[in-house]
Amino acid sequence: MHELEKKVGLGDKNRSLELTESIRLEWQSIVDLLAEIAGVKAALIKRLNYNGLENIIVNTGGDEYYQVGSIVQPINNNVYCQKVIEEDAAVEIVDANQDEIWRHSSGAKKGLTNYYGLPIHNPEGQIYGTVCVLDDKSEPISPEVKEFIAKTAKMIEGNLGILKMGITDGLTGVYNRRSMDETMEILTSNLMPADIMLIDVDHFKEFNDHYGHLTGDKILKEVVVTMKDCLPQESLIFRYGGDEFFVICLPTSREIKAQAAQNLINQVHEIKAPRQLTISVGIAEIAECQDAKKVFEQVDEALYRAKNKARNTYSF
């Protein structure tokens, strides 16, 4: 996670997986059913983000133990779900009042001294959050309810995989065109300065026609790996379409931008391929009072100039 990703909301892998209304309703129905089956005071899905643990789906039977959108900050050892995250495993607390640490927890202060929770993982395998139940009865959670909670966690993880497909390119794993459009809108509407590159793999159609699409797909993946290795660490890479990639970087001097582009061109030459690979790079900047369409036009014109120079180069 780095500065630019954080500014546009892509660095937080959990928050970038924004719930669709249909998935939110599905999760709410599952949590409502979980609370009913378990016979507990509260059932929740929590999401881990920059600020702490956020309640995103809640059923408290009409009582206001927890509210959607509330965040526990800072995360500390007196929060039941923090233990789940630390252990990356199920945690059960039958009676918090019988434990010197847990009797002072935020849950115990609400009278909810019985807890069972499981971790939820995002598509990268990192902790997304927790699904849990809380109650005021000092009785172990039944095996049947534990199994239902485990199935709920798996269902949520499956939904997160679907959501990820909505923001990333299936072939290369970088952000997709939709994410690019949304990111550019955030940057331009908030007057955030940034450097832009539009990168085109030269004569890629002919390459595909001659060597086949499987080889072409492999080459695109290699180009992405090279971009990640060569471009500044905070760069955001998007697949613009076909053989074109759009890159957003923190603003730097014209000289540094030129060095970064030339270094990338040189490293693409080193990719092992059936024939020499080259790229053309257009470079532009997001300046104040520019809309996204204007920025796209400028960087596209810069790429066109690079291609007119016989390709294998960059242009501003």
Coordinates of C-alpha atoms in Angstrom, one line a residue:
M1 CA 0.0 0.0 0.0
H2 CA 1.4 3.4 -0.9
E3 CA 0.5 7.1 -1.0
L4 CA -1.2 7.2 -4.4
E5 CA -3.2 4.1 -3.9
K6 CA -4.4 5.4 -0.6
K7 CA -5.5 8.7 -2.1
V8 CA -7.7 7.1 -4.7
G9 CA -9.0 4.2 -2.5
L10 CA -7.2 1.4 -4.3
G11 CA -4.5 0.7 -1.8
D12 CA -6.9 -0.7 0.8
K13 CA -7.6 -4.0 -0.8
N14 CA -10.7 -4.5 1.4
R15 CA -12.3 -1.1 0.9
S16 CA -11.6 -1.3 -2.9
L17 CA -13.9 -4.3 -3.0
E18 CA -17.0 -2.2 -2.7
L19 CA -20.2 -4.2 -2.1
T20 CA -22.8 -4.2 -4.8
E21 CA -26.4 -3.7 -3.5
S22 CA -27.3 -7.4 -4.3
I23 CA -24.3 -8.7 -2.4
R24 CA -25.0 -6.4 0.6
L25 CA -28.6 -7.7 0.7
E26 CA -27.4 -11.3 0.5
W27 CA -25.0 -10.8 3.3
Q28 CA -27.6 -9.1 5.4
S29 CA -30.0 -12.0 4.9
I30 CA -27.4 -14.5 5.9
V31 CA -26.5 -12.5 9.0
D32 CA -30.2 -12.2 10.0
L33 CA -30.6 -16.0 9.6
L34 CA -27.4 -16.6 11.6
A35 CA -28.7 -14.5 14.5
E36 CA -32.0 -16.4 14.4
I37 CA -30.4 -19.9 14.2
A38 CA -27.8 -19.1 16.9
G39 CA -30.3 -17.3 19.1
V40 CA -27.8 -14.6 19.9
K41 CA -28.0 -10.9 20.7
A42 CA -25.8 -9.9 17.8
A43 CA -24.3 -11.2 14.6
L44 CA -21.9 -9.2 12.5
I45 CA -19.6 -9.0 9.5
K46 CA -16.7 -6.7 10.2
R47 CA -14.2 -5.3 7.6
L48 CA -10.6 -4.5 8.4
N49 CA -9.5 -1.1 6.8
Y50 CA -7.1 1.8 7.4
N51 CA -9.0 3.0 10.4
G52 CA -9.7 -0.2 12.3
L53 CA -12.6 -2.7 12.3
E54 CA -15.7 -1.4 10.6
N55 CA -19.2 -3.0 11.1
I56 CA -20.5 -3.5 7.6
I57 CA -23.4 -5.9 8.2
V58 CA -25.2 -6.0 11.6
N59 CA -28.1 -7.8 13.2
T60 CA -28.7 -6.9 16.9
G61 CA -32.3 -7.8 17.2
G62 CA -33.4 -4.2 17.4
D63 CA -30.9 -3.3 20.2
E64 CA -28.2 -0.8 19.4
Y65 CA -25.2 -2.8 20.5
Y66 CA -23.5 -2.2 17.2
Q67 CA -24.3 0.1 14.2
V68 CA -23.4 -0.2 10.5
G69 CA -20.5 2.0 9.7
S70 CA -19.1 2.4 13.2
I71 CA -15.4 1.7 13.5
V72 CA -13.3 0.4 16.4
Q73 CA -10.1 2.5 16.5
P74 CA -7.5 1.9 17.5
I75 CA -7.6 -1.9 17.2
N76 CA -6.5 -3.4 20.5
N77 CA -6.4 -6.6 22.3
N78 CA -9.6 -5.8 24.2
V79 CA -11.6 -6.3 21.0
Y80 CA -12.7 -9.9 20.4
C81 CA -12.4 -9.7 16.7
Q82 CA -8.8 -8.5 16.9
K83 CA -7.8 -11.8 18.4
V84 CA -9.4 -13.6 15.4
I85 CA -7.3 -11.3 13.1
E86 CA -4.1 -11.9 15.1
E87 CA -4.5 -15.7 15.2
D88 CA -6.1 -15.9 11.7
A89 CA -8.2 -18.6 13.2
A90 CA -11.5 -19.2 15.0
V91 CA -11.8 -17.7 18.5
E92 CA -14.3 -18.7 21.1
I93 CA -14.9 -16.9 24.4
V94 CA -17.6 -18.6 26.5
D95 CA -17.6 -16.1 29.4
A96 CA -15.5 -13.0 29.2
N97 CA -16.2 -12.2 32.9
Q98 CA -14.1 -15.2 33.8
D99 CA -11.1 -13.9 32.0
E100 CA -8.9 -11.1 33.4
I101 CA -8.3 -9.6 29.9
W102 CA -11.6 -10.1 28.2
R103 CA -13.7 -8.9 31.2
H104 CA -12.5 -5.4 30.2
S105 CA -13.3 -5.8 26.5
S106 CA -15.7 -3.5 24.6
G107 CA -18.0 -6.5 24.1
A108 CA -18.1 -7.3 27.8
K109 CA -18.9 -3.7 28.6
K110 CA -22.0 -4.1 26.4
G111 CA -23.0 -7.2 28.4
L112 CA -22.0 -9.5 25.5
T113 CA -19.6 -11.9 27.2
N114 CA -20.1 -14.8 24.9
Y115 CA -18.3 -14.7 21.5
Y116 CA -17.4 -16.9 18.5
G117 CA -15.8 -15.5 15.4
L118 CA -14.0 -16.6 12.2
P119 CA -11.6 -14.8 9.9
I120 CA -12.7 -13.8 6.3
H121 CA -10.0 -13.6 3.6
N122 CA -9.9 -11.4 0.5
P123 CA -8.8 -12.8 -2.9
E124 CA -5.1 -12.1 -2.1
G125 CA -5.4 -14.3 1.0
Q126 CA -5.1 -11.4 3.4
I127 CA -7.5 -10.8 6.2
Y128 CA -10.7 -9.1 5.0
G129 CA -12.5 -9.1 8.3
T130 CA -14.5 -11.4 10.6
V131 CA -17.9 -12.9 10.8
C132 CA -19.0 -13.4 14.4
V133 CA -21.8 -13.9 16.9
L134 CA -22.1 -12.4 20.4
D135 CA -24.5 -13.1 23.3
D136 CA -25.0 -12.6 27.0
K137 CA -25.4 -16.3 27.9
S138 CA -22.4 -18.2 29.1
E139 CA -22.9 -21.3 26.9
P140 CA -20.6 -22.7 24.2
I141 CA -21.7 -22.2 20.6
S142 CA -23.2 -25.4 19.2
P143 CA -21.3 -27.3 16.5
E144 CA -24.2 -26.7 14.1
V145 CA -23.9 -23.0 14.5
K146 CA -20.2 -23.1 14.1
E147 CA -20.6 -25.0 10.9
F148 CA -23.1 -22.4 9.6
I149 CA -20.6 -19.6 10.5
A150 CA -17.9 -21.4 8.6
K151 CA -20.1 -21.8 5.5
T152 CA -21.0 -18.1 5.8
A153 CA -17.3 -17.1 5.8
K154 CA -16.7 -19.3 2.7
M155 CA -19.7 -17.7 0.9
I156 CA -18.4 -14.2 1.7
E157 CA -14.9 -15.1 0.4
G158 CA -16.6 -16.3 -2.8
N159 CA -18.4 -13.0 -3.2
L160 CA -15.2 -11.1 -2.7
G161 CA -13.6 -13.1 -5.5
I162 CA -16.5 -11.9 -7.8
L163 CA -16.0 -8.3 -6.7
K164 CA -12.3 -8.4 -7.4
M165 CA -13.1 -9.5 -11.0
G166 CA -14.9 -6.2 -11.3
I167 CA -11.8 -4.0 -10.7
T168 CA -9.0 -6.0 -12.1
D169 CA -8.0 -7.4 -15.6
G170 CA -8.5 -11.1 -15.7
L171 CA -5.4 -11.8 -17.8
T172 CA -2.7 -9.5 -16.3
G173 CA -4.0 -8.9 -12.8
V174 CA -3.6 -5.2 -13.0
Y175 CA -6.5 -2.8 -12.6
N176 CA -9.0 -2.7 -15.4
R177 CA -10.5 0.1 -17.5
R178 CA -13.4 0.7 -15.2
S179 CA -11.0 1.2 -12.3
M180 CA -8.9 3.6 -14.4
D181 CA -12.0 5.7 -15.3
E182 CA -13.0 5.9 -11.6
T183 CA -9.5 6.7 -10.5
M184 CA -9.1 9.5 -13.1
E185 CA -12.4 11.0 -12.0
I186 CA -11.2 11.1 -8.4
L187 CA -7.9 12.7 -9.3
T188 CA -9.2 15.3 -11.7
S189 CA -12.3 16.2 -9.6
N190 CA -10.1 16.7 -6.5
L191 CA -7.4 18.6 -8.4
M192 CA -4.8 16.0 -7.4
P193 CA -1.6 16.4 -9.6
A194 CA -0.2 13.2 -11.1
D195 CA 2.0 12.0 -14.0
I196 CA 0.4 9.8 -16.7
M197 CA 1.9 7.3 -19.1
L198 CA 0.1 5.5 -21.9
I199 CA 2.1 2.5 -23.1
D200 CA 1.5 0.6 -26.3
V201 CA 3.2 -2.7 -27.3
D202 CA 4.4 -2.0 -30.8
H203 CA 3.0 -4.1 -33.7
F204 CA 1.3 -6.4 -31.2
K205 CA -1.5 -7.4 -33.6
E206 CA 1.0 -8.7 -36.1
F207 CA 2.7 -10.5 -33.2
N208 CA -0.5 -12.2 -32.2
D209 CA -1.4 -13.1 -35.8
H210 CA 2.0 -14.7 -36.4
Y211 CA 2.7 -16.4 -33.0
G212 CA -0.8 -17.0 -31.7
H213 CA -2.9 -15.5 -28.9
L214 CA -1.5 -17.8 -26.2
T215 CA 2.0 -16.5 -26.9
G216 CA 0.6 -13.0 -27.1
D217 CA -1.1 -13.4 -23.7
K218 CA 2.2 -14.6 -22.2
I219 CA 4.0 -11.6 -23.6
L220 CA 1.5 -9.1 -22.1
K221 CA 2.0 -10.7 -18.7
E222 CA 5.7 -10.3 -19.1
V223 CA 5.3 -6.7 -20.0
V224 CA 3.3 -6.1 -16.9
V225 CA 5.9 -7.8 -14.7
T226 CA 8.5 -5.6 -16.3
M227 CA 6.4 -2.5 -15.7
K228 CA 6.0 -3.4 -12.0
D229 CA 9.8 -3.9 -11.7
C230 CA 10.8 -0.7 -13.6
L231 CA 8.3 2.0 -12.8
P232 CA 8.2 3.9 -9.5
Q233 CA 6.9 1.7 -6.7
E234 CA 3.8 3.9 -6.1
S235 CA 2.7 3.6 -9.7
L236 CA -0.9 2.4 -10.5
I237 CA -1.0 0.2 -13.6
F238 CA -4.3 -0.3 -15.6
R239 CA -5.0 -2.3 -18.7
Y240 CA -6.4 0.4 -21.0
G241 CA -7.4 -2.1 -23.7
G242 CA -5.8 -4.8 -25.8
D243 CA -2.0 -4.1 -25.8
E244 CA -2.2 -0.7 -24.2
F245 CA -1.6 0.1 -20.5
F246 CA -2.3 3.3 -18.6
V247 CA 0.0 4.3 -15.7
I248 CA -0.6 6.9 -13.0
C249 CA 2.4 8.0 -10.9
L250 CA 3.1 10.7 -8.3
P251 CA 4.2 13.9 -10.0
T252 CA 8.0 14.3 -10.7
S253 CA 10.2 16.4 -12.9
R254 CA 10.2 16.1 -16.7
E255 CA 13.7 14.6 -16.5
I256 CA 12.7 11.9 -14.1
K257 CA 9.6 11.0 -16.2
A258 CA 11.8 10.7 -19.2
Q259 CA 14.3 8.5 -17.4
A260 CA 11.5 6.2 -16.1
A261 CA 10.0 5.8 -19.6
Q262 CA 13.4 5.1 -21.2
N263 CA 14.3 2.6 -18.5
L264 CA 11.1 0.8 -19.2
I265 CA 11.7 0.8 -22.9
N266 CA 15.2 -0.7 -22.4
Q267 CA 13.9 -3.4 -20.0
V268 CA 11.1 -4.5 -22.4
H269 CA 13.9 -5.1 -24.9
E270 CA 15.2 -7.8 -22.5
I271 CA 12.0 -9.8 -22.4
K272 CA 12.6 -13.2 -24.0
A273 CA 10.2 -13.4 -27.0
P274 CA 10.1 -15.0 -30.4
R275 CA 11.1 -11.6 -31.8
Q276 CA 12.3 -8.3 -30.4
L277 CA 9.7 -6.5 -28.3
T278 CA 9.4 -2.7 -28.3
I279 CA 7.0 -0.2 -26.8
S280 CA 5.9 3.3 -27.4
V281 CA 5.2 5.6 -24.4
G282 CA 3.1 8.8 -24.2
I283 CA 3.6 11.0 -21.2
A284 CA 1.3 13.7 -19.8
E285 CA 0.5 15.4 -16.5
I286 CA -2.7 16.1 -14.6
A287 CA -2.8 19.8 -14.0
E288 CA -5.3 21.9 -12.2
C289 CA -8.7 22.5 -13.7
Q290 CA -8.4 19.6 -16.1
D291 CA -11.1 17.1 -16.6
A292 CA -10.4 13.4 -17.2
K293 CA -11.3 13.5 -20.9
K294 CA -8.7 16.3 -21.5
V295 CA -6.0 14.3 -19.8
F296 CA -6.8 11.2 -21.9
E297 CA -6.6 13.3 -25.1
Q298 CA -3.2 14.8 -24.1
V299 CA -1.6 11.5 -23.3
D300 CA -3.1 9.8 -26.4
E301 CA -1.6 12.6 -28.5
A302 CA 1.8 12.1 -26.9
L303 CA 1.6 8.4 -27.6
Y304 CA 0.7 9.1 -31.2
R305 CA 3.8 11.4 -31.5
A306 CA 6.0 8.6 -30.1
K307 CA 4.6 6.1 -32.7
N308 CA 5.2 8.7 -35.5
K309 CA 8.9 8.8 -34.4
A310 CA 9.1 5.1 -35.6
R311 CA 8.0 3.8 -32.2
N312 CA 10.4 2.3 -29.6
T313 CA 10.5 5.7 -27.9
Y314 CA 8.6 8.1 -25.6
S315 CA 7.1 11.5 -26.2
F316 CA 5.5 14.3 -24.1

